Coordinates of C-alpha atoms in Angstrom, one line a residue:
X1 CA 89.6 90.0 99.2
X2 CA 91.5 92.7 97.3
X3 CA 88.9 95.2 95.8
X4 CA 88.3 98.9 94.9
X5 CA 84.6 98.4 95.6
X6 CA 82.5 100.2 98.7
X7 CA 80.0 97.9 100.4
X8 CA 77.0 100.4 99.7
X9 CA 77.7 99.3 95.9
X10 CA 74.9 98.2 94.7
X11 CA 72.5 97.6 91.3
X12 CA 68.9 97.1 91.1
X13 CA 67.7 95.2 88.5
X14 CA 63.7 94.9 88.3
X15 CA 60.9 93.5 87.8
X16 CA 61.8 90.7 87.0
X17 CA 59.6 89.3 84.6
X18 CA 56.7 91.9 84.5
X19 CA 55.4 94.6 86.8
X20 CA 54.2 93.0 89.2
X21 CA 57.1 90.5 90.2
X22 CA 59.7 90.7 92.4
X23 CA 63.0 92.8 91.6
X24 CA 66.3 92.1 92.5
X25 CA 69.1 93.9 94.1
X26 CA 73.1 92.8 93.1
X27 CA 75.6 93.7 95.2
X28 CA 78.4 93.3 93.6
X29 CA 81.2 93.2 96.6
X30 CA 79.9 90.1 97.5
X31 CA 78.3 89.2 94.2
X32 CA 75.2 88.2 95.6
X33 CA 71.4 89.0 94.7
X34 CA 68.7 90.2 96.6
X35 CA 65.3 89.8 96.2
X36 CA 62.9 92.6 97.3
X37 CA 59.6 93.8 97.1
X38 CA 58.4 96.6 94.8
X39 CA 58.8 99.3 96.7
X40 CA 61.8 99.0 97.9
X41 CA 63.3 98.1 94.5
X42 CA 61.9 101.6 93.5
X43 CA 63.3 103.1 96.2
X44 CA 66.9 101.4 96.3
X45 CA 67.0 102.1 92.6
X46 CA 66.3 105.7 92.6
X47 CA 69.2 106.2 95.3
X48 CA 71.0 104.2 92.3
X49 CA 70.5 106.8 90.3
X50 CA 71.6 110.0 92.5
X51 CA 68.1 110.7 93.7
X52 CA 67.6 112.7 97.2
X53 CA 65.7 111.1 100.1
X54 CA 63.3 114.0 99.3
X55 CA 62.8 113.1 95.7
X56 CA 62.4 109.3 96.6
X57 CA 60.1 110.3 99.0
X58 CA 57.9 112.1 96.3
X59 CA 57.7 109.7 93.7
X60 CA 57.6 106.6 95.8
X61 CA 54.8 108.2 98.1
X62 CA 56.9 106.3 101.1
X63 CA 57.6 108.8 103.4
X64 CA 61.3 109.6 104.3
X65 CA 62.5 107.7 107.6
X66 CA 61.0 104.9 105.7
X67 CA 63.7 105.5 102.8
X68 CA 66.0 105.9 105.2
X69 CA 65.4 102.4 106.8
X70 CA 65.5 100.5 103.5
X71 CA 68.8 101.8 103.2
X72 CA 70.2 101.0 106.3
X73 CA 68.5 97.6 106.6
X74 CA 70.3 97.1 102.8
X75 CA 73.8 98.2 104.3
X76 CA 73.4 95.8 107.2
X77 CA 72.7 92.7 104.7
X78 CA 75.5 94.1 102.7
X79 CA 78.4 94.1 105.1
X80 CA 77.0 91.0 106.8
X81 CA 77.3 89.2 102.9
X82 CA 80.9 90.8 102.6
X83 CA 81.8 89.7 106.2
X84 CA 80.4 86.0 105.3
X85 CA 82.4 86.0 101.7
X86 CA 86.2 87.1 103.6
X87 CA 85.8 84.9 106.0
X88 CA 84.9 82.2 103.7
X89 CA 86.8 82.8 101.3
X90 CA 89.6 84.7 103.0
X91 CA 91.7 86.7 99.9
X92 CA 90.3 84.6 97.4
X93 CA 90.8 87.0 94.0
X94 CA 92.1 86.7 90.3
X95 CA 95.7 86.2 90.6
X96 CA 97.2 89.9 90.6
X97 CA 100.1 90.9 87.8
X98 CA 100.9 89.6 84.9
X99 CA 100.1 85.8 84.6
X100 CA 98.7 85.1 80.9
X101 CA 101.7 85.7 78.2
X102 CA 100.6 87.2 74.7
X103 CA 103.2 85.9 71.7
X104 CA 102.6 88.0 68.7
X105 CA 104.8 85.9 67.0
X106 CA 103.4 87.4 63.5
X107 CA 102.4 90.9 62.7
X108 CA 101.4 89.1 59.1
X109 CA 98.3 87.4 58.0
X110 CA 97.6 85.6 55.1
X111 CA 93.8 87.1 55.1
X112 CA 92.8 90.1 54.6
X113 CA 89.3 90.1 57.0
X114 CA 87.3 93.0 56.0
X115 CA 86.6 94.0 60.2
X116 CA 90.0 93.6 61.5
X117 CA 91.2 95.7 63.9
X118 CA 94.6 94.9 64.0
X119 CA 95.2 96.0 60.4
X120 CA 96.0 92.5 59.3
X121 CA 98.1 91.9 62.2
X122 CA 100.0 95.2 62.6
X123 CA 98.2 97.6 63.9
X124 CA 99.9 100.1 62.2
X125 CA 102.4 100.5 64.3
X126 CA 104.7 97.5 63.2
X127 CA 106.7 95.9 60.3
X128 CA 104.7 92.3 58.6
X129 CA 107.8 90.3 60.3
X130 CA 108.2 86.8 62.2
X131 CA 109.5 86.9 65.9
X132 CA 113.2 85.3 65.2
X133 CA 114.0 82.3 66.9
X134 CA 116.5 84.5 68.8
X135 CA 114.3 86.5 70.1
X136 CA 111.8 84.3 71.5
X137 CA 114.6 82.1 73.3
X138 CA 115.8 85.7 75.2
X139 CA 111.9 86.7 75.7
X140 CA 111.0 83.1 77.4
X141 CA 114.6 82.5 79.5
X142 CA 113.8 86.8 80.7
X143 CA 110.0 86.2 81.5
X144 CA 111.1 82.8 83.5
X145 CA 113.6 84.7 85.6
X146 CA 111.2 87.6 86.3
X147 CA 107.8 86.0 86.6
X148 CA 108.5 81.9 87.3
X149 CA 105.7 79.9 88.1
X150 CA 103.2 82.7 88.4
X151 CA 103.0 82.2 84.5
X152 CA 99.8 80.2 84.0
X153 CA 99.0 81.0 80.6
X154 CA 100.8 81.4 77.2
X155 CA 99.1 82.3 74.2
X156 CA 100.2 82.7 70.3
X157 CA 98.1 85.9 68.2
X158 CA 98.9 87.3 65.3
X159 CA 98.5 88.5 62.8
X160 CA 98.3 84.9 61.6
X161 CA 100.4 82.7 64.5
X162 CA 101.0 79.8 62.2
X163 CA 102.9 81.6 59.7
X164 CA 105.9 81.6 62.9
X165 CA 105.1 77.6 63.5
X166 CA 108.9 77.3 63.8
X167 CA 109.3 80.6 66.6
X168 CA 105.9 78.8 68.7
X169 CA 108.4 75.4 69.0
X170 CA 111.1 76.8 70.5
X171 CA 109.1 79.0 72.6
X172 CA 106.9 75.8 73.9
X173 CA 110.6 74.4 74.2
X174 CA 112.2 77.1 75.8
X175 CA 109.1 77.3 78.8
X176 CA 109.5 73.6 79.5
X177 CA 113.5 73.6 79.6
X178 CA 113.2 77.0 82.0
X179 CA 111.2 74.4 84.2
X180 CA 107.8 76.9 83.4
X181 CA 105.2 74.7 82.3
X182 CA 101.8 76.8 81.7
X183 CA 99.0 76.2 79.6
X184 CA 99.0 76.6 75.7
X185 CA 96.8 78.0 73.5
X186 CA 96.8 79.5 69.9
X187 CA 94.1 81.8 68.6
X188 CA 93.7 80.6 64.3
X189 CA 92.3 81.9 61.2
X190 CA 92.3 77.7 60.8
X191 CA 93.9 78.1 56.9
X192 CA 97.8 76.9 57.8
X193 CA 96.7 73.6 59.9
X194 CA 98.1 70.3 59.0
X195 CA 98.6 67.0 60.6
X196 CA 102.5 67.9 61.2
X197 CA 101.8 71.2 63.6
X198 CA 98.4 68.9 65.1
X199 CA 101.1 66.5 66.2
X200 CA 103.0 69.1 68.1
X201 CA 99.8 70.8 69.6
X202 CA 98.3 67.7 70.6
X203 CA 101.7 66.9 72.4
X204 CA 101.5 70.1 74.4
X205 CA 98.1 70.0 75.2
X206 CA 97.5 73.5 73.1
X207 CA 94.1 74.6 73.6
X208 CA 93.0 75.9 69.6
X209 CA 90.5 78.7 69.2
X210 CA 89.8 79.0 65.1
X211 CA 87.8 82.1 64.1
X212 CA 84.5 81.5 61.9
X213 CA 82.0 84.2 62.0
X214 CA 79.3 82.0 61.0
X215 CA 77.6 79.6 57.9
X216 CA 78.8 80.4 54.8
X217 CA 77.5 83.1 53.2
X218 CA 78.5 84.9 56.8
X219 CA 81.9 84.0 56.7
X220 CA 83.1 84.5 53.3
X221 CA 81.7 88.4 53.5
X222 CA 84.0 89.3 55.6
X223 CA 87.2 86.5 55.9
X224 CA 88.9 86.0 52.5
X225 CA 92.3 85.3 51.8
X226 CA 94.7 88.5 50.8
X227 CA 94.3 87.5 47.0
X228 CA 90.3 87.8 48.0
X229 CA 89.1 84.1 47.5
X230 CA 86.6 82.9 50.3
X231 CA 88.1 80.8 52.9
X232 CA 85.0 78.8 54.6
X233 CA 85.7 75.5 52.9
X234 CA 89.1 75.7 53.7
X235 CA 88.7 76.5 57.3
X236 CA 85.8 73.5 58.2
X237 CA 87.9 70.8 55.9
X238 CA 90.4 71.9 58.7
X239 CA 88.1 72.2 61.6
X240 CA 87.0 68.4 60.6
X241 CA 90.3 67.3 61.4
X242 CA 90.8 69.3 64.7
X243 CA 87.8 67.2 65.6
X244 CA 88.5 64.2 64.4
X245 CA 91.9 64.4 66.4
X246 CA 90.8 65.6 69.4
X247 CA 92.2 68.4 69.8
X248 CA 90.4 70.7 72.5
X249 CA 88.8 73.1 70.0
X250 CA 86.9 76.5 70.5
X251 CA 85.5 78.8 67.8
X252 CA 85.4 82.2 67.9
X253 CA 82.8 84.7 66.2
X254 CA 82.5 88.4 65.1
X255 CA 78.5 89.2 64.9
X256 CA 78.8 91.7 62.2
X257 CA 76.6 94.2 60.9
X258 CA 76.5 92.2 57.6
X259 CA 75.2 89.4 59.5
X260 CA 72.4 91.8 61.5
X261 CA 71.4 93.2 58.7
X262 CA 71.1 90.4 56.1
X263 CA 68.8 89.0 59.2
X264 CA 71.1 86.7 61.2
X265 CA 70.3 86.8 64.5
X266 CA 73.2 85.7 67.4
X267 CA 70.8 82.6 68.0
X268 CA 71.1 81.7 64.2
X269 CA 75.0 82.3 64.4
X270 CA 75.9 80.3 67.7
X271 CA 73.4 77.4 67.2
X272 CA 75.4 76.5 63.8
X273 CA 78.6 77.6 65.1
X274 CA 77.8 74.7 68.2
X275 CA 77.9 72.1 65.6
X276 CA 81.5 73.0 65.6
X277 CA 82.8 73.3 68.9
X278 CA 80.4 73.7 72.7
X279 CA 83.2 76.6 73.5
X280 CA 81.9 80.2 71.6
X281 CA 83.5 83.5 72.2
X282 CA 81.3 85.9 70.0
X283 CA 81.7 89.7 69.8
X284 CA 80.4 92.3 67.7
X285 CA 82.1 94.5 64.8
X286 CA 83.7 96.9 66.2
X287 CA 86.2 100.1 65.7
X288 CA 89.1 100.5 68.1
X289 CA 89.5 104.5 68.3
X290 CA 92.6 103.9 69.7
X291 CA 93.9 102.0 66.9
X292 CA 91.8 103.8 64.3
X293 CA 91.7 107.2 65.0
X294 CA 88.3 107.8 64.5
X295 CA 85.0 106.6 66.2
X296 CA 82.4 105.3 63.9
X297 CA 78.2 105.0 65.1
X298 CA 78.2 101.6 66.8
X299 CA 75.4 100.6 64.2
X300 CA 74.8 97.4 66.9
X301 CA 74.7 98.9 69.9
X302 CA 72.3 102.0 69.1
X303 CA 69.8 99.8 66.9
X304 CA 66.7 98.3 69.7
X305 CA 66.6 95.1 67.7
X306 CA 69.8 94.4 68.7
X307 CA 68.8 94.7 72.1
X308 CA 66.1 92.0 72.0
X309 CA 68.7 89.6 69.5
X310 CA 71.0 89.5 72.9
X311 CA 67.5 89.5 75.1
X312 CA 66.9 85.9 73.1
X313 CA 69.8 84.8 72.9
X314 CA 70.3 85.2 76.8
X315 CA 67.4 83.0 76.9
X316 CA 69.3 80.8 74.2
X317 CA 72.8 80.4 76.2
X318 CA 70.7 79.5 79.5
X319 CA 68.4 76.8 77.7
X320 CA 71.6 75.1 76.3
X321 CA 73.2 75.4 79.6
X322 CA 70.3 73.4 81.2
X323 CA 70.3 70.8 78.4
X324 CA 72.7 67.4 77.8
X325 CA 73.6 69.2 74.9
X326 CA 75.1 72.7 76.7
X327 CA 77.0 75.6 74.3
X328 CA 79.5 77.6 76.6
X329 CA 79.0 81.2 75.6
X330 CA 82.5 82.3 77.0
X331 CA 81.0 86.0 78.6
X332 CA 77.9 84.3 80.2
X333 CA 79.6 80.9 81.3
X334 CA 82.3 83.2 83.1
X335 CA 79.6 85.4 84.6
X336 CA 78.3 82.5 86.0
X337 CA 81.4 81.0 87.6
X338 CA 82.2 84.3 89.2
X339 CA 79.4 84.6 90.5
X340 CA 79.3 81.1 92.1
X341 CA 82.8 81.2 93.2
X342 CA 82.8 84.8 94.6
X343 CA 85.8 85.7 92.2
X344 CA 86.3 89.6 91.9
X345 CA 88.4 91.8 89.6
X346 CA 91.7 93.4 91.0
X347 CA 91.9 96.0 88.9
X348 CA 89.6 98.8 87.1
X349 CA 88.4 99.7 84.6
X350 CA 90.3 97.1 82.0
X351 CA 92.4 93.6 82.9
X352 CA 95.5 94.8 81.3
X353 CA 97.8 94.3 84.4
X354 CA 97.0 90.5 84.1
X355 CA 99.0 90.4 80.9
X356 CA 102.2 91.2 78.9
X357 CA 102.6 91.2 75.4
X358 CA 105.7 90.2 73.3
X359 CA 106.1 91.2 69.3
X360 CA 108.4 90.3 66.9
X361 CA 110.4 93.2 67.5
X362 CA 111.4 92.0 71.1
X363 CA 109.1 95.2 72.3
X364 CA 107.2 94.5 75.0
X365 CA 103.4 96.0 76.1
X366 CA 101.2 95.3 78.9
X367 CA 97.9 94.8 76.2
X368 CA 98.4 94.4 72.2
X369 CA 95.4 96.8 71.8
X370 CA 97.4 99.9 73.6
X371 CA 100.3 99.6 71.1
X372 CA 99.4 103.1 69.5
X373 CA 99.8 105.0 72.4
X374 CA 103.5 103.6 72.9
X375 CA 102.5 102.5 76.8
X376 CA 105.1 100.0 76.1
X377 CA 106.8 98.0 79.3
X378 CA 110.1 98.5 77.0
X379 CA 111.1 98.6 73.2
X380 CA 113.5 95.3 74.1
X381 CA 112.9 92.0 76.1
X382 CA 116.6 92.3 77.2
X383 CA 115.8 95.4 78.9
X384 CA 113.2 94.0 80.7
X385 CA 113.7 94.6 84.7
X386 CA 111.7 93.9 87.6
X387 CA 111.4 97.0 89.5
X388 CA 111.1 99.4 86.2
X389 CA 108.6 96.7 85.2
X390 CA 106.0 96.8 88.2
X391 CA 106.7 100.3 88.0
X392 CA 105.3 101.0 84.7
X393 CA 102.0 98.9 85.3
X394 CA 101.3 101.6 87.5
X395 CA 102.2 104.3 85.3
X396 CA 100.1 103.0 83.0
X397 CA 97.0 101.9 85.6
X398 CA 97.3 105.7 86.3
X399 CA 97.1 107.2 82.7
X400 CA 94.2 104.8 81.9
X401 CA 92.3 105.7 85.7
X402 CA 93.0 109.5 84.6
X403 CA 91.5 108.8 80.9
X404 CA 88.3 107.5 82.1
X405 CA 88.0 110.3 85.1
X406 CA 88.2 112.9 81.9
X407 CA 84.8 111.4 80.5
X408 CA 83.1 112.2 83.7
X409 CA 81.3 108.8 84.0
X410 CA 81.8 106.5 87.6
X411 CA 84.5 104.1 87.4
X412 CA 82.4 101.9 89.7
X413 CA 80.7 100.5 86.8
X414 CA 78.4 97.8 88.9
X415 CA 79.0 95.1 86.1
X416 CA 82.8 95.4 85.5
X417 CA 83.5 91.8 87.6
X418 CA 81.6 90.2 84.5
X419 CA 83.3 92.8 81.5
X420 CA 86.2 94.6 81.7
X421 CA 86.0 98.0 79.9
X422 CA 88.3 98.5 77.4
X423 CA 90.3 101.6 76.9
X424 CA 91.4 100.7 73.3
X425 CA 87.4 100.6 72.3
X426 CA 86.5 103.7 74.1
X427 CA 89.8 106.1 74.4
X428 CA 91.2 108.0 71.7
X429 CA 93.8 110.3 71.9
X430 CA 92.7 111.6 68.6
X431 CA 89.2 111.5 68.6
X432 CA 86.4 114.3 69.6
X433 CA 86.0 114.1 73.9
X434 CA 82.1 114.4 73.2
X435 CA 81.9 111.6 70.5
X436 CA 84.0 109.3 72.8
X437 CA 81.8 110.4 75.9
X438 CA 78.9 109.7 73.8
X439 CA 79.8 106.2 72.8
X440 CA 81.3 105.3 76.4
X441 CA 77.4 106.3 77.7
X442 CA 75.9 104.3 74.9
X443 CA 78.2 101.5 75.7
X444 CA 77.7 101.7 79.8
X445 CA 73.9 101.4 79.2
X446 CA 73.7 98.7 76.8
X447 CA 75.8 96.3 78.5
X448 CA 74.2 96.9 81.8
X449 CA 70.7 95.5 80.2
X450 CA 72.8 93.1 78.9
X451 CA 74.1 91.9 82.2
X452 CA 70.5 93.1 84.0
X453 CA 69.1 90.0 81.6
X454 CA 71.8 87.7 83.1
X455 CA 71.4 88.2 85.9
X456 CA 67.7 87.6 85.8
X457 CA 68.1 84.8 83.8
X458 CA 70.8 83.3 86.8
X459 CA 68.0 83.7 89.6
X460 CA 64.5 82.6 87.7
X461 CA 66.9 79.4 86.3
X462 CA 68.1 79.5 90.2
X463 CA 64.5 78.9 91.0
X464 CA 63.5 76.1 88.7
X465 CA 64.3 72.3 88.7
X466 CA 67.0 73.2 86.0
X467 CA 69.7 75.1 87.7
X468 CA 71.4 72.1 89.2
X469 CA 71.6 70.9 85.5
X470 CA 73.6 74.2 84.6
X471 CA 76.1 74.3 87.4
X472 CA 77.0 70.7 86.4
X473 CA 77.5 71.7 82.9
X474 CA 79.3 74.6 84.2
X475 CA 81.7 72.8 86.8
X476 CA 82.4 70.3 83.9
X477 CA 83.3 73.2 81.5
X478 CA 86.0 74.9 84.2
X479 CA 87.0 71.3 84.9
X480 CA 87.6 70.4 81.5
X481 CA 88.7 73.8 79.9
X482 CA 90.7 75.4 82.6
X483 CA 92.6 77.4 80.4
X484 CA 89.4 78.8 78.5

């Protein structure tokens, strides 16, 4: 089991459910919770947070040999959970380099979203182009020879990916003549479907995730075509015949601040959006310093009635989970799984090594969001080599380890086997050091409540009639959807 964490890693997470019940201590090397008493959740969680035995001591009233026991009797259950988990599970992990293949096969879009981050599908780094058919054939006969089978995953971004439907068949072509037969997917803006490119993902077995940010009056604020019309009719007339032809279909969402503050709640937004699809990855409006130069107020993450949204709709995901009628919150489903299965992170703080991205250009990048800093794998596909190319993973792991060390915060974030953090959201080469220190801290402690309420939610559900119900729903969504 391949991990950078220490056993005496852990997170304390109490009460519960008032001040009087029971708290709960995560460990996450072997992704297991604890449940403990008062006290010793105050006393655990104070060592947490960098207190001395003396200090515990003070405030706890327990006196210090007492401390001192909690903490060893807390080591002992920890290594004796990590001892249980290797030799269960023996180096059970995420499989380590890159396995999941990103095709920008358009830096072009045909909308112009208000929120995008890619600049329309450039990221202001790149020319509006199509990959050439050319190119792709070189980029899919390299990656065979250097990766193989250890490709799992191949997915098509833009930009707008269906503006290069002609690139995306020979690429699908090229895998299978190579003898490399991963699983498809294409992430849509849903506008360019028809029954002609349905044929050929149905024949594939492409996976389709369609953006729509909500009802209509949500949508059409933000997503309009280029010329500025809406696009929500357009996309569900489409979306209707994903359905009708079965094509394994996921939405995903952007909670914006127009939605929060018109009074849209994420319940509101997910509850219509499951009409659509039981598969929902949602995020929030966002800027990428890294892409943007600049870091705006995250207007979400420092308002408290955001807070309480996610707090409900916690509550929300787990209710539908337990139902015959589940929705699959994508962030929470996965949580869930990994905690189940026992299935860590390789790498810290971000996922990037997991991936490689291919543009138009023939350029190559470990992550399409790191594209301004020119950590590029190499500016053509042909030039692609194996030993340079494990190489600069590491030289890139290392700039990215060295970035976060400069903001002075632990890189043992407790909750980083649920979220990876990403560099392009909270790094800017650009931007002030103490506004991107300040929006890394107010990041760090709003997802840890956020992960503090699954986690709660995963051991009161545990303790009800219910959970069974949810890890059925669950083993049937990783069964079904094993390239979700």
């Amino acid at each position: 089991m391949k991990t950078w964490r220490a056993i005496n890693d852990y997170h304390v997470i109490g009460p519960v459910d008032g001040p009087d019940s029971e708290w709960l201590v995560y460990h996450p090397l072997s992704m297991s919770l604890f449940v403990v008493d008062e006290l010793k959740g105050k006393v655990l969680q104070l060592k947490e947070k960098g207190y001395s035995i003396a200090d515990i001591s003070l405030i706890t009233r327990c006196n210090s040999r007492m401390c001192e026991r909690i903490f060893e009797e807390s080591e002992e259950i920890f290594q004796k959970k990590t001892f249980e988990l290797k030799k269960r599970s023996g180096e059970k992990s995420r499989k380590s380099g890159p396995h999941n293949i990103w095709f920008f096969v358009s830096t072009g879009c045909n909308m112009a979203c208000s929120y995008c981050y890619a600049s329309g599908g450039d990221f202001k780094s790149f020319p509006k182009e199509i990959m050439k058919k050319e190119t792709a054939q070189i980029a899919v006969q390299k990656l065979s020879q250097l990766l193989g089978d250890s490709i799992t995953t191949v997915s098509f971004f833009g930009g707008e990916p269906l503006l290069a439907f002609e690139t995306i068949k020979v690429i699908v072509e090229e895998f299978i003549k190579n003898g490399i037969m991963p699983r498809f997917a294409v992430s849509t803006n849903g506008t360019l479907l028809d029954h002609k490119k349905l044929d050929f993902l149905l024949k594939h077995n492409f996976s389709v995730t369609v953006s729509i940010d909500g009802s209509e009056d949500v949508h059409d604020h933000n997503r309009r075509f280029t010329n500025g019309t809406k696009t929500f009719k357009h996309v569900m007339e489409n979306v209707e015949i994903l359905k009708n032809r079965g094509v394994r279909l996921s939405v995903q969402a952007t909670y914006t601040y127009y939605a929060f503050n018109a009074g849209y709640t994420l319940i509101d937004i997910v509850d219509f959006l499951s009409s659509i699809a039981s598969v929902i990855a949602i995020k929030k409006e966002e800027q990428f310093p890294l892409l943007s130069g600049k870091i705006d107020v995250d207007n979400l993450v420092s308002n408290p009635k955001f807070y309480n949204i996610c707090k409900d709709y916690i509550t929300y995901v787990f209710d539908r989970l337990s139902s015959s009628e589940p929705v699959f919150d994508l962030a929470i489903t996965r949580a869930i799984g990994e905690v189940v299965n026992k299935v860590h992170s390789d790498f810290y703080p971000c996922g990037f090594k997991a991936h490689l991205t291919v543009f138009p250009d023939g350029s190559v990048y470990s992550c399409h969001l790191l594209t301004n800093l020119h950590l590029k794998l190499t500016d053509n596909i042909l030039n692609l080599e194996k030993n340079c190319f494990y190489n600069k993973y590491e030289e890139i792991e290392e700039w990215l380890l060295e970035k976060f060390r400069d903001l002075n915060f632990p890189l043992k974030v407790w909750f980083s086997d649920f979220q990876d953090l990403c560099p392009a959201a909270l790094i800017s080469l650009e931007s002030d050091p103490l506004l991107i220190k300040k929006r890394f801290g107010e990041f760090i402690n709003f997802e840890s409540l956020f992960w503090d309420e699954v986690l709660k939610k995963i051991y009161i559900m545990s303790k009800k009639g219910n959970w069974q119900k949810i890890l059925e729903n669950i083993s049937h969504y990783f069964g079904g959807r094993k390239n979700a």
